CSV table of C-alpha atoms in Angstrom, one decimal:
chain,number,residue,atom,x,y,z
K,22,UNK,CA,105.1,-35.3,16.7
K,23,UNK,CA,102.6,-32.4,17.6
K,24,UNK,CA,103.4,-28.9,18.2
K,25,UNK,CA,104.3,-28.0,21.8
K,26,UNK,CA,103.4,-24.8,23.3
K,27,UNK,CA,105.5,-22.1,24.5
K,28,UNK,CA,103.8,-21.2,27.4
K,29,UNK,CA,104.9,-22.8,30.9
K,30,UNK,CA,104.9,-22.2,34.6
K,31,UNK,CA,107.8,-19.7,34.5
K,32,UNK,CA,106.5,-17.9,31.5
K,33,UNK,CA,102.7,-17.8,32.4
K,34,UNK,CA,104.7,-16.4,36.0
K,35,UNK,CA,106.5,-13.7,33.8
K,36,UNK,CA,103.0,-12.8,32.2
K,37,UNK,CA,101.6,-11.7,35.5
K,38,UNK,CA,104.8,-10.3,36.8
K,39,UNK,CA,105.2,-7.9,34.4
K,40,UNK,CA,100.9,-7.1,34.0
K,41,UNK,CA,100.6,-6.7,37.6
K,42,UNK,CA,104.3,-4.7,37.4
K,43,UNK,CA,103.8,-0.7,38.2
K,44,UNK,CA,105.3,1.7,36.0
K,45,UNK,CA,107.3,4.5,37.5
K,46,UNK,CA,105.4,7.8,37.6
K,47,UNK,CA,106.2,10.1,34.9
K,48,UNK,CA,109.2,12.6,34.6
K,49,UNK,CA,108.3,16.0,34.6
K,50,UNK,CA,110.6,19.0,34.7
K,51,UNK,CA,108.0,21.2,36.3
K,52,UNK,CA,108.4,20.4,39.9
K,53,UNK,CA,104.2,19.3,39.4
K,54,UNK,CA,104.0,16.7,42.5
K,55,UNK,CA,105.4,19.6,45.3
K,56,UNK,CA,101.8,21.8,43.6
K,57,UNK,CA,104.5,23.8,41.3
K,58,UNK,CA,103.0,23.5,38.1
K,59,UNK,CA,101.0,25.7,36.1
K,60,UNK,CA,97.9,23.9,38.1
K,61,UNK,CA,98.3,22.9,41.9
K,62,UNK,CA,95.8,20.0,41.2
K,63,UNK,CA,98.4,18.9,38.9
K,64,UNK,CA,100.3,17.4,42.0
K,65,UNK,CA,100.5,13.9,42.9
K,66,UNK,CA,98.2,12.3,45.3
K,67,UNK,CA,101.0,11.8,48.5
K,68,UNK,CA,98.6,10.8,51.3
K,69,UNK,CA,95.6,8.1,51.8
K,70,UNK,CA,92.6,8.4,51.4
K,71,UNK,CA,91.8,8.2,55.5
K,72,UNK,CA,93.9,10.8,55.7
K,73,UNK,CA,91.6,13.3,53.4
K,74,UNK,CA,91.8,16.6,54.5
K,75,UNK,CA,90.5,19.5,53.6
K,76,UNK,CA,90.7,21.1,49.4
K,77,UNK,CA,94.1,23.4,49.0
K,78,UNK,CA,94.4,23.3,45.3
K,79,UNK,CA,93.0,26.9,44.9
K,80,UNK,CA,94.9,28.4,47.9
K,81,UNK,CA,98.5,27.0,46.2
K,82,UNK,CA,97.4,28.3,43.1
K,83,UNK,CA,96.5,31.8,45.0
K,84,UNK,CA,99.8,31.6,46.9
K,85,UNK,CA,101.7,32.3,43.2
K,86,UNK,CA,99.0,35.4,42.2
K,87,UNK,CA,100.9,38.9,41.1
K,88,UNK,CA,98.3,41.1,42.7
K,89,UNK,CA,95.6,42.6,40.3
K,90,UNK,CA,97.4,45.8,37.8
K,91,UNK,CA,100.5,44.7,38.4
K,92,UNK,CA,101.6,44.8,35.4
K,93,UNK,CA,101.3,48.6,34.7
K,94,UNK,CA,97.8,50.0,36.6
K,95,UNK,CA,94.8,48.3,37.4
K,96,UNK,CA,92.3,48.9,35.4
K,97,UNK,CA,89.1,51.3,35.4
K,98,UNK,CA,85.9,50.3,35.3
K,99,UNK,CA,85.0,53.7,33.5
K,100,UNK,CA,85.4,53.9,29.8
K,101,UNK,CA,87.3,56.8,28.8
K,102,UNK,CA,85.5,59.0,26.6
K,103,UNK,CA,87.4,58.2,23.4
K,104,UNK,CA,86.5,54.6,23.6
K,105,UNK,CA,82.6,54.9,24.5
K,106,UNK,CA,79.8,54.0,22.2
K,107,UNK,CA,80.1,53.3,18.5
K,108,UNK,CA,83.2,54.3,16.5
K,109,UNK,CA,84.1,54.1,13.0
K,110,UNK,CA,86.8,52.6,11.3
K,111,UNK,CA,88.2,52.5,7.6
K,112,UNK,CA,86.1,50.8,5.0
K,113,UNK,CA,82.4,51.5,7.0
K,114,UNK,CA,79.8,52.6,5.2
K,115,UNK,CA,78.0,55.8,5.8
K,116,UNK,CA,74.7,57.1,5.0
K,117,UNK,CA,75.1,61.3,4.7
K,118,UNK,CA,72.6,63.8,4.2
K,119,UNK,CA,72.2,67.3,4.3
K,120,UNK,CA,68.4,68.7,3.9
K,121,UNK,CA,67.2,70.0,1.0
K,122,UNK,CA,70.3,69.6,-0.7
K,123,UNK,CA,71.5,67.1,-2.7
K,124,UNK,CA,74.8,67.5,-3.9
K,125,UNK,CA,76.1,65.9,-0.8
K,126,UNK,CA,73.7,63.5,-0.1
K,127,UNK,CA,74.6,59.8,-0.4
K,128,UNK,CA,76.7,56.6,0.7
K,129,UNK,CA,80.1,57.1,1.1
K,130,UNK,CA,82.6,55.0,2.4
K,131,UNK,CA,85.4,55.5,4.8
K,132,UNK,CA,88.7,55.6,3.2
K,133,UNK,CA,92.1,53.4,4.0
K,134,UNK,CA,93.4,56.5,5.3
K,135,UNK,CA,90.8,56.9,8.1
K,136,UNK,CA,88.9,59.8,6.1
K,137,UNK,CA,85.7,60.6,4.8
K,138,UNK,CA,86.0,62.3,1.3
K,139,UNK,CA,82.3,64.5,0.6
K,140,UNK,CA,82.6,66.4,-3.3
K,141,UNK,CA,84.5,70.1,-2.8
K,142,UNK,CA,85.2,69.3,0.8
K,143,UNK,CA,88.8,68.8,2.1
K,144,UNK,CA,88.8,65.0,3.8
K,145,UNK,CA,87.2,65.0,7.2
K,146,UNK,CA,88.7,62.7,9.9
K,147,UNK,CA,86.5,59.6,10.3
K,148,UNK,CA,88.4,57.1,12.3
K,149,UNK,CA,87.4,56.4,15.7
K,150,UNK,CA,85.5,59.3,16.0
K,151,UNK,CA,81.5,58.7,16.1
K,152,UNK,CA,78.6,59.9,14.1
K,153,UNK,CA,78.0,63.1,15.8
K,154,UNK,CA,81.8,64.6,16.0
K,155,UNK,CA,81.6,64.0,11.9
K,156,UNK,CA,78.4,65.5,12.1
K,157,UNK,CA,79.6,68.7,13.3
K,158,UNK,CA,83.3,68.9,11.0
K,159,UNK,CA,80.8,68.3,7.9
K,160,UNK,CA,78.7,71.2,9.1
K,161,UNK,CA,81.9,73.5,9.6
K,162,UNK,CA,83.8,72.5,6.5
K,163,UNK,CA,80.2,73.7,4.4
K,164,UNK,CA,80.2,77.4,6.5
K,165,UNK,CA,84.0,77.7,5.6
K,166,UNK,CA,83.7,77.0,2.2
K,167,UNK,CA,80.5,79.4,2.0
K,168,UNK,CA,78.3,76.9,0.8
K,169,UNK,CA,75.4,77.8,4.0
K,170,UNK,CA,75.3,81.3,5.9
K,171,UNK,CA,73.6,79.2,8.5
K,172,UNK,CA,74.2,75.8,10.0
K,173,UNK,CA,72.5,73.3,7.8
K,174,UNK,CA,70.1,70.2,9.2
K,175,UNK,CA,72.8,67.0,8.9
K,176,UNK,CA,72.5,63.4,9.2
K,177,UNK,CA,75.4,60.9,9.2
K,178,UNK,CA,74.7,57.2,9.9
K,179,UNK,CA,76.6,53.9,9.9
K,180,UNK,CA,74.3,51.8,7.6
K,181,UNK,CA,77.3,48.8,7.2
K,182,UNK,CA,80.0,48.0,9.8
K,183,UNK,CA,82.9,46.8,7.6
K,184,UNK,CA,85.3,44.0,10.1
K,185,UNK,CA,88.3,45.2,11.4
K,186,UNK,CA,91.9,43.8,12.0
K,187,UNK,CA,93.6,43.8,15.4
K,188,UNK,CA,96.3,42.7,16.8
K,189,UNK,CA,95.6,40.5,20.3
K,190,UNK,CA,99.3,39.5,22.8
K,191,UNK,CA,99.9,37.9,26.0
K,192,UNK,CA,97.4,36.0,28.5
K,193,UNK,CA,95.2,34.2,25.5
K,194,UNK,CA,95.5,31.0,24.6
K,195,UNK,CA,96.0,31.7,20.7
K,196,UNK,CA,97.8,35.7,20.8
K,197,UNK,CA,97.9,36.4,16.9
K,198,UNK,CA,96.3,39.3,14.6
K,199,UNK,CA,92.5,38.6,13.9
K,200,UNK,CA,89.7,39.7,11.8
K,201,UNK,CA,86.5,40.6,13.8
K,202,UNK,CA,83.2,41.4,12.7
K,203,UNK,CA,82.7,40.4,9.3
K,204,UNK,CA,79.6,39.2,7.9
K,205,UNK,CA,79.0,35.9,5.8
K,206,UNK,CA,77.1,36.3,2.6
K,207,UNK,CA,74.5,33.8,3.7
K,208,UNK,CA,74.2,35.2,6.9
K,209,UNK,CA,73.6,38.5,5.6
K,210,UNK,CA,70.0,40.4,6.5
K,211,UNK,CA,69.0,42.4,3.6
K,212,UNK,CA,65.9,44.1,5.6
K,213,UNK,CA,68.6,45.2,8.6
K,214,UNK,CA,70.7,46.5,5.3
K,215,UNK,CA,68.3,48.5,3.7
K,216,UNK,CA,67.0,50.3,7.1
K,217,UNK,CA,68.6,53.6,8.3
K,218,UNK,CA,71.7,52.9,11.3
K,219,UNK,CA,73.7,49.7,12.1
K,220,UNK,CA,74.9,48.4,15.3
K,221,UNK,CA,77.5,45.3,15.5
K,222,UNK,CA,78.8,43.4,18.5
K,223,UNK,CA,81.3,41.8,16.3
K,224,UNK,CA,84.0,44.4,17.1
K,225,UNK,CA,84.2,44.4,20.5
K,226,UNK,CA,86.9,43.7,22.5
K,227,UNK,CA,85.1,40.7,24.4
K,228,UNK,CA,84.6,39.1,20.4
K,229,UNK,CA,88.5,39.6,20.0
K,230,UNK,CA,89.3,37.8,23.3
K,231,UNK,CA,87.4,34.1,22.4
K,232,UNK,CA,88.9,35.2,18.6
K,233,UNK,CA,92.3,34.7,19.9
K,234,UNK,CA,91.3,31.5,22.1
K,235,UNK,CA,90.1,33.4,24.7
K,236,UNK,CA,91.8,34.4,28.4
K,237,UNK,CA,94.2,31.5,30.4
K,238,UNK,CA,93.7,31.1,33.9
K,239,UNK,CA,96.1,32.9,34.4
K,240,UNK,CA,95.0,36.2,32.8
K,241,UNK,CA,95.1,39.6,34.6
K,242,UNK,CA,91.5,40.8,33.1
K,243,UNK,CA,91.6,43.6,35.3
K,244,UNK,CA,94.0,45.6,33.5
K,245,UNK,CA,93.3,44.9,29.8
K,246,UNK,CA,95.4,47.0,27.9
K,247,UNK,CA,93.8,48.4,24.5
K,248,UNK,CA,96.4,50.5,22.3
K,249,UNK,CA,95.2,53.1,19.9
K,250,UNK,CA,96.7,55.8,18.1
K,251,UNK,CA,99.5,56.4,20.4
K,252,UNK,CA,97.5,56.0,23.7
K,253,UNK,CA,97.1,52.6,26.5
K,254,UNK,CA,93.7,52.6,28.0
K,255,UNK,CA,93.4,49.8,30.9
K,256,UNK,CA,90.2,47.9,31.2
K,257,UNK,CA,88.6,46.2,34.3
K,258,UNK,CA,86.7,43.1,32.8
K,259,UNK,CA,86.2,41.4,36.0
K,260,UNK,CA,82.8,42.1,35.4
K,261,UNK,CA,82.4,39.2,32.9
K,262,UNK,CA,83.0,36.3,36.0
K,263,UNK,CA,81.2,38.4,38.2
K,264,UNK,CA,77.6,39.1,37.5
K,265,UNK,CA,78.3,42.6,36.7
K,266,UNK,CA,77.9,44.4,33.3
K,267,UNK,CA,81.3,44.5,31.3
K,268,UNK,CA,83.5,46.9,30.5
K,269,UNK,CA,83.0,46.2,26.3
K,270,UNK,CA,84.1,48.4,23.7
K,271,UNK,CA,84.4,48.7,20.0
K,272,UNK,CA,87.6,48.3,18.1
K,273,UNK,CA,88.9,49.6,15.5
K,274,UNK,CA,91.2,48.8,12.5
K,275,UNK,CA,94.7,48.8,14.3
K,276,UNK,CA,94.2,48.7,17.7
K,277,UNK,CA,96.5,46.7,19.8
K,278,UNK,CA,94.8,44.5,22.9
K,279,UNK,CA,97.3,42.8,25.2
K,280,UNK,CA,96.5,40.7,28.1
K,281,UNK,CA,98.7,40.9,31.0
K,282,UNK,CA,99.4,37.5,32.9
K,283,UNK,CA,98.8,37.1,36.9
K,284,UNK,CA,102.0,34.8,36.7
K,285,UNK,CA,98.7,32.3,38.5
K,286,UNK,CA,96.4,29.6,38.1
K,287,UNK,CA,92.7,30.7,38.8
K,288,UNK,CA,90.2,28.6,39.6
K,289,UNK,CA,87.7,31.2,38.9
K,290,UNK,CA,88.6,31.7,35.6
K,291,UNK,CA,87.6,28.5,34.4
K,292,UNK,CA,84.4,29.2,33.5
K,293,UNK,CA,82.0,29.4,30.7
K,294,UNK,CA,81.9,33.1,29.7
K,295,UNK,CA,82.1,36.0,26.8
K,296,UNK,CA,86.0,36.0,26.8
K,297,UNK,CA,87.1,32.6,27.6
K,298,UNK,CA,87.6,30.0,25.2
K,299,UNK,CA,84.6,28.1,23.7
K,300,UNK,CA,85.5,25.6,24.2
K,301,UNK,CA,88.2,22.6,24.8
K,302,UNK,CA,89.0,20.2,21.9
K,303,UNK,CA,90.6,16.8,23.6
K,304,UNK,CA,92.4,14.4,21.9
K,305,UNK,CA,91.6,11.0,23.0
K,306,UNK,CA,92.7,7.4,23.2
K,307,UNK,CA,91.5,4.4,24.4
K,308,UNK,CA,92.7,1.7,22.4
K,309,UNK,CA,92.7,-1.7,24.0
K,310,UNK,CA,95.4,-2.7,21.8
K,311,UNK,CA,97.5,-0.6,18.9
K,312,UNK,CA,95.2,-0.6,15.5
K,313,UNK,CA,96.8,-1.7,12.6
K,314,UNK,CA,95.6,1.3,10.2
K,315,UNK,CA,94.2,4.5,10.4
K,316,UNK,CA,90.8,3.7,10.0
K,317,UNK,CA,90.8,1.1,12.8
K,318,UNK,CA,92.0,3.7,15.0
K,319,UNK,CA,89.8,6.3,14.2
K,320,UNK,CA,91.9,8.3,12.9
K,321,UNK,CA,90.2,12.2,12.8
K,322,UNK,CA,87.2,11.0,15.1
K,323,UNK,CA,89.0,11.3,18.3
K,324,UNK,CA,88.9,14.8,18.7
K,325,UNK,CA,86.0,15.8,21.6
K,326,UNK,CA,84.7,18.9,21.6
K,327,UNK,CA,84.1,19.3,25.8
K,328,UNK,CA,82.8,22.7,27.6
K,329,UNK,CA,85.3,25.2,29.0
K,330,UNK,CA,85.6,24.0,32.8
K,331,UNK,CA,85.5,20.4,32.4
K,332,UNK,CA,87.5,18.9,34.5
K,333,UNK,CA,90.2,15.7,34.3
K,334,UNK,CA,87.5,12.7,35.5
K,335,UNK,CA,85.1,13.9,33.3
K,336,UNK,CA,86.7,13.5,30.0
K,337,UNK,CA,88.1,9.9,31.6
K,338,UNK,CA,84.1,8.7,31.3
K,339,UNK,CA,83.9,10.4,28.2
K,340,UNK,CA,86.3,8.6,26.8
K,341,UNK,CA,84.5,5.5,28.2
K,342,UNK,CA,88.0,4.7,30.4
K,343,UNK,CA,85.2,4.0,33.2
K,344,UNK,CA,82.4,1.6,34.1
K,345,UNK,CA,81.9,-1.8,33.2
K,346,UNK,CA,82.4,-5.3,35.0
K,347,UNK,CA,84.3,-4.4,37.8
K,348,UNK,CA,86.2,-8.1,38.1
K,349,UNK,CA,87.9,-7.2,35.0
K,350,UNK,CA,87.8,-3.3,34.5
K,351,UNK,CA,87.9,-1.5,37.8
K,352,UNK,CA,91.8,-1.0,37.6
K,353,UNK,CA,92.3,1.3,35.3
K,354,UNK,CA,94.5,4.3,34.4
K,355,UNK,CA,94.8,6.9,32.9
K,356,UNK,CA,97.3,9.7,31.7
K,357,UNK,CA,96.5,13.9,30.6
K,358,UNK,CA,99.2,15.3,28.5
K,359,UNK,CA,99.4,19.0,28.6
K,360,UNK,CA,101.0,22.3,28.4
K,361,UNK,CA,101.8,25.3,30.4
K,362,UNK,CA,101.0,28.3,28.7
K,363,UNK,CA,103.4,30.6,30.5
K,364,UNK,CA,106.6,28.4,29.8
K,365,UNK,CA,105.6,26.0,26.8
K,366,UNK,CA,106.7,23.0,29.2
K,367,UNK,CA,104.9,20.1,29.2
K,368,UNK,CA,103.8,18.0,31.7
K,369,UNK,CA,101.8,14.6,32.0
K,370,UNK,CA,100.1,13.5,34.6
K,371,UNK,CA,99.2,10.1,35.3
K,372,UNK,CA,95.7,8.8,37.8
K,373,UNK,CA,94.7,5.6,38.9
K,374,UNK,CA,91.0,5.9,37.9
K,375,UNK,CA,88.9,4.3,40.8
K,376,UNK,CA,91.1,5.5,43.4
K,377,UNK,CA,90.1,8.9,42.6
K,378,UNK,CA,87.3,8.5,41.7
K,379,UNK,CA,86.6,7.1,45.8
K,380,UNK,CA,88.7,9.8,47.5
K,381,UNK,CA,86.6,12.9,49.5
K,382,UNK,CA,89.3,15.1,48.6
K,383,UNK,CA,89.2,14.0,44.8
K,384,UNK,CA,88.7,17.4,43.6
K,385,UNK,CA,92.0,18.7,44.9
K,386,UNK,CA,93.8,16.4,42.7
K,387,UNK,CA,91.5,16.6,39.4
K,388,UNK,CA,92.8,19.5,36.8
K,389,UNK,CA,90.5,21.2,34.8
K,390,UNK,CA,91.3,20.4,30.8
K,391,UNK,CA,93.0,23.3,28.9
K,392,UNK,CA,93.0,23.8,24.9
K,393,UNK,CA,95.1,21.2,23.3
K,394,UNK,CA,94.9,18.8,26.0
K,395,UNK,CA,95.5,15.2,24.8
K,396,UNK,CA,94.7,12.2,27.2
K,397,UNK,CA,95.5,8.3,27.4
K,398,UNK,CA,93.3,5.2,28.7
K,399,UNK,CA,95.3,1.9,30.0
K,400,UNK,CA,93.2,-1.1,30.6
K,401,UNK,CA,93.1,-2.9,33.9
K,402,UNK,CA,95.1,-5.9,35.2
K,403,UNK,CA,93.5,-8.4,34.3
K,404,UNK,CA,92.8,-7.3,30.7
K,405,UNK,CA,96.6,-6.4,30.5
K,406,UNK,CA,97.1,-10.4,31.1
K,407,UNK,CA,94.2,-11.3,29.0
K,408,UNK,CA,95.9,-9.6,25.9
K,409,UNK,CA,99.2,-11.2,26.7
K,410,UNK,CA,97.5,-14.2,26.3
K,411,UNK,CA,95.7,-13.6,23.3
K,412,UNK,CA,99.4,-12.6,21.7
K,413,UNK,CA,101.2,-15.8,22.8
K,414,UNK,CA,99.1,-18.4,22.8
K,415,UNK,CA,99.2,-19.0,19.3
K,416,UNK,CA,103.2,-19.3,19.5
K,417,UNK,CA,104.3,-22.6,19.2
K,418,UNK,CA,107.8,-24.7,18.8
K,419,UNK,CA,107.9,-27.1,16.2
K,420,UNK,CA,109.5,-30.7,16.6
C-alpha cells in the first residue's frame, strides 16, 4: 500500500494558524514603551499611522538632561595655563644644546622619574613642563654651579614624542587605561626624525576619547575633567559638535580624564566627530532558516562595520531584511538587541519593517545603533508557511 501523507485539512489549518500567529512584544525591564529607556525612540509605536503627529523623541530624551556642569562645574572654554601648548612627559626625547659648548650638547631622554639628567647638573624637572621653562632651569643650574658668568645661548627641543599612558572613566563607551600616541615602525618618517622639533596629535585628549570608544550620548562634554598631579581642570568640548575650535590638549603620562554623564540621551551627540566613536560594529542575522554549521552561517562575516549615527532602518536594508517581491516579502520584522550604558540593562526592541518604513512620524520611533548592537531579521508570512511546508512535506506514515 503507498505511503500516505501527514498533511490534512486540520494540520495545513494549524500551519497557517500558527505562521500568521503574532508573538507577544518583548519583555523589557526598562519601562522602554512609556519613552523610559536609555533612548525615547526606543518606545513602542502606540498610535496609527493617521494619527501621526508631530516628532517628540528628542524633547523626552531632553526632559531626563542634568543641566550642563552638573556634575562638579561647567567647564571653561580657556585652557589654563598649565595645560596649553606642548608638554613633555617621561621617556621623550630631547635635543639640547648650549653654544659653543659641547659638553652638554646632545640627545637626552626624559627619565621614569619625570627628570631631565644633563652631566654635573642636579636633575631638572621635565614633566609637563614645556621646552622653554627647561630652557631657563638649564640656564640657572649652569650660573649656580659657575660653569657661565653670563647667561649662555640654549636650545631644547622635542625631536621624538614617546606615547603616553592614561587612565580614561565614566561617559565613554569603553572607560579603561590606554596608550596614546605611539608610532608604528612602518609608519615611521625618518626625514620628520632627523629634522630639528616634533609635534604629535596623538596625545591629546580628543585621541584618548575615540581610544576609549569614544563619548555616549549621554556624555556631559562640557565639563571634561583632566587630573594631573594633584589638580582637576574642567574642559568645555562642546566645541567639537558645534563648528567651533576645540578645547584640545596634550596629555601626559598619568593623567586621569573622566567623563561626566548628563544622566540623558542626546540626539546631538550622535554624530560623526573627533571624540565619538568610529564607528558601530553590528552583529547581524538574517537567516531564513537555522544553518547547520558554522560555515553556512557565516560565522565571523556578520559583523558590519556602519558609521556613527546610523540609525535602526538603515542597518534593517543593510542587512537586506528589505526589498524584494512584495506578495511574499513585504511582512517582515525585525528585532535590535541592545544595551544601556548607564545601567548595563538590556533591552530589545522589536519593528514591523514596512509599517515603519510608511509612517510620517517614522523617525520618532527609529533608534540610532550604539556599539555592540546586535539585530535579527524574521521573514514574512508567507515564507514562514512556505518553510513549514518545506519541513513537513516530506513526513510520511507508513502502512
Amino acid at each position: 500500500m503507498p505511503s500516505t501523507p501527514i498533511l490534512s485539512g486540520t494540520i495545513a489549518a494549524l500551519m497557517l494558524t500558527t505562521a500568521c500567529a503574532n508573538l507577544d512584544t518583548p519583555d523589557n525591564l526598562e519601562p522602554v514603551a512609556q519613552g523610559d529607556g536609555y533612548q525615547a525612540q526606543y518606545r513602542q509605536v502606540d498610535i496609527t499611522r493617521g494619527q501621526a503627529e508631530l516628532l517628540h523623541s528628542a524633547r523626552i530624551n531632553e526632559q531626563k538632561c542634568r543641566p550642563f556642569g552638573a556634575s562638579g562645574g561647567k567647564g571653561s572654554s580657556t585652557v589654563a595655563a598649565a595645560l596649553r601648548g606642548e608638554r613633555l612627559s617621561r621617556n621623550d626625547l630631547l635635543d639640547v644644546r648650549i653654544a659653543e659648548d659641547d659638553t652638554f650638547n646632545g640627545n637626552y631622554v626624559v627619565s621614569r622619574d619625570g627628570t631631565l639628567k644633563l652631566p654635573f647638573l642636579s636633575p631638572i624637572r621635565a614633566q609637563g613642563r614645556s621646552t622653554d621653562e627647561i630652557e631657563a632651569d638649564i640656564a640657572d643650574a649652569l650660573l649656580a654651579n659657575d660653569f657661565y658668568q653670563d647667561k649662555p645661548r640654549i636650545s631644547v627641543r622635542a625631536t621624538d614624542f614617546a606615547s603616553v599612558s592614561v587612565g580614561v572613566s565614566g561617559a565613554v563607551f569603553e572607560p579603561h587605561a590606554i596608550e596614546i600616541g605611539g608610532v608604528r615602525g612602518d609608519n615611521l618618517d625618518r626625514l620628520r626624525q632627523g629634522a630639528s622639533g616634533a609635534s604629535t596629535e596623538g596625545r591629546n585628549l580628543s585621541a584618548a576619547l575615540r581610544a576609549a570608544g569614544g563619548v555616549r550620548p549621554d556624555a556631559d562634554i562640557s565639563s571634561v575633567e583632566v587630573r594631573r598631579a594633584g589638580k582637576t581642570y574642567r574642559l568645555d568640548m562642546r566645541g567639537v559638535f558645534e563648528g567651533r575650535n576645540s578645547v584640545d590638549i596634550m596629555l601626559l603620562t598619568g593623567d586621569e580624564v573622566s567623563v561626566p554623564s548628563r544622566q540623558c540621551f542626546q540626539d546631538d551627540l550622535m554624530r560623526p566627530s573627533p571624540i565619538s566613536p568610529p564607528g558601530v560594529s553590528l552583529y547581524l542575522s538574517n537567516l531564513t532558516q537555522p544553518a547547520q554549521n558554522n560555515a553556512g552561517a557565516a560565522v565571523g562575516q556578520t559583523v558590519r562595520q556602519v558609521p556613527y549615527g546610523t540609525r535602526y532602518m538603515q542597518a534593517v536594508i543593510d542587512a537586506n531584511c528589505v526589498g524584494g517581491p512584495r506578495a511574499s516579502s513585504g511582512d517582515r520584522s525585525a528585532v535590535l538587541f541592545s544595551r544601556n550604558p548607564i545601567t548595563g540593562v538590556s533591552v530589545v526592541i522589536e519593528r514591523d519593517i514596512e509599517n515603519l518604513l510608511r509612517r510620517a512620524d517614522r523617525d520618532d520611533f527609529d533608534p540610532y545603533l550604539l556599539p555592540g548592537d546586535a539585530m535579527a531579521c524574521y521573514d514574512s508570512t508567507i515564507t514562514n508557511i512556505t518553510e513549514i511546508a518545506r519541513v513537513i512535506t516530506p513526513v510520511t506514515i507508513l502502512p
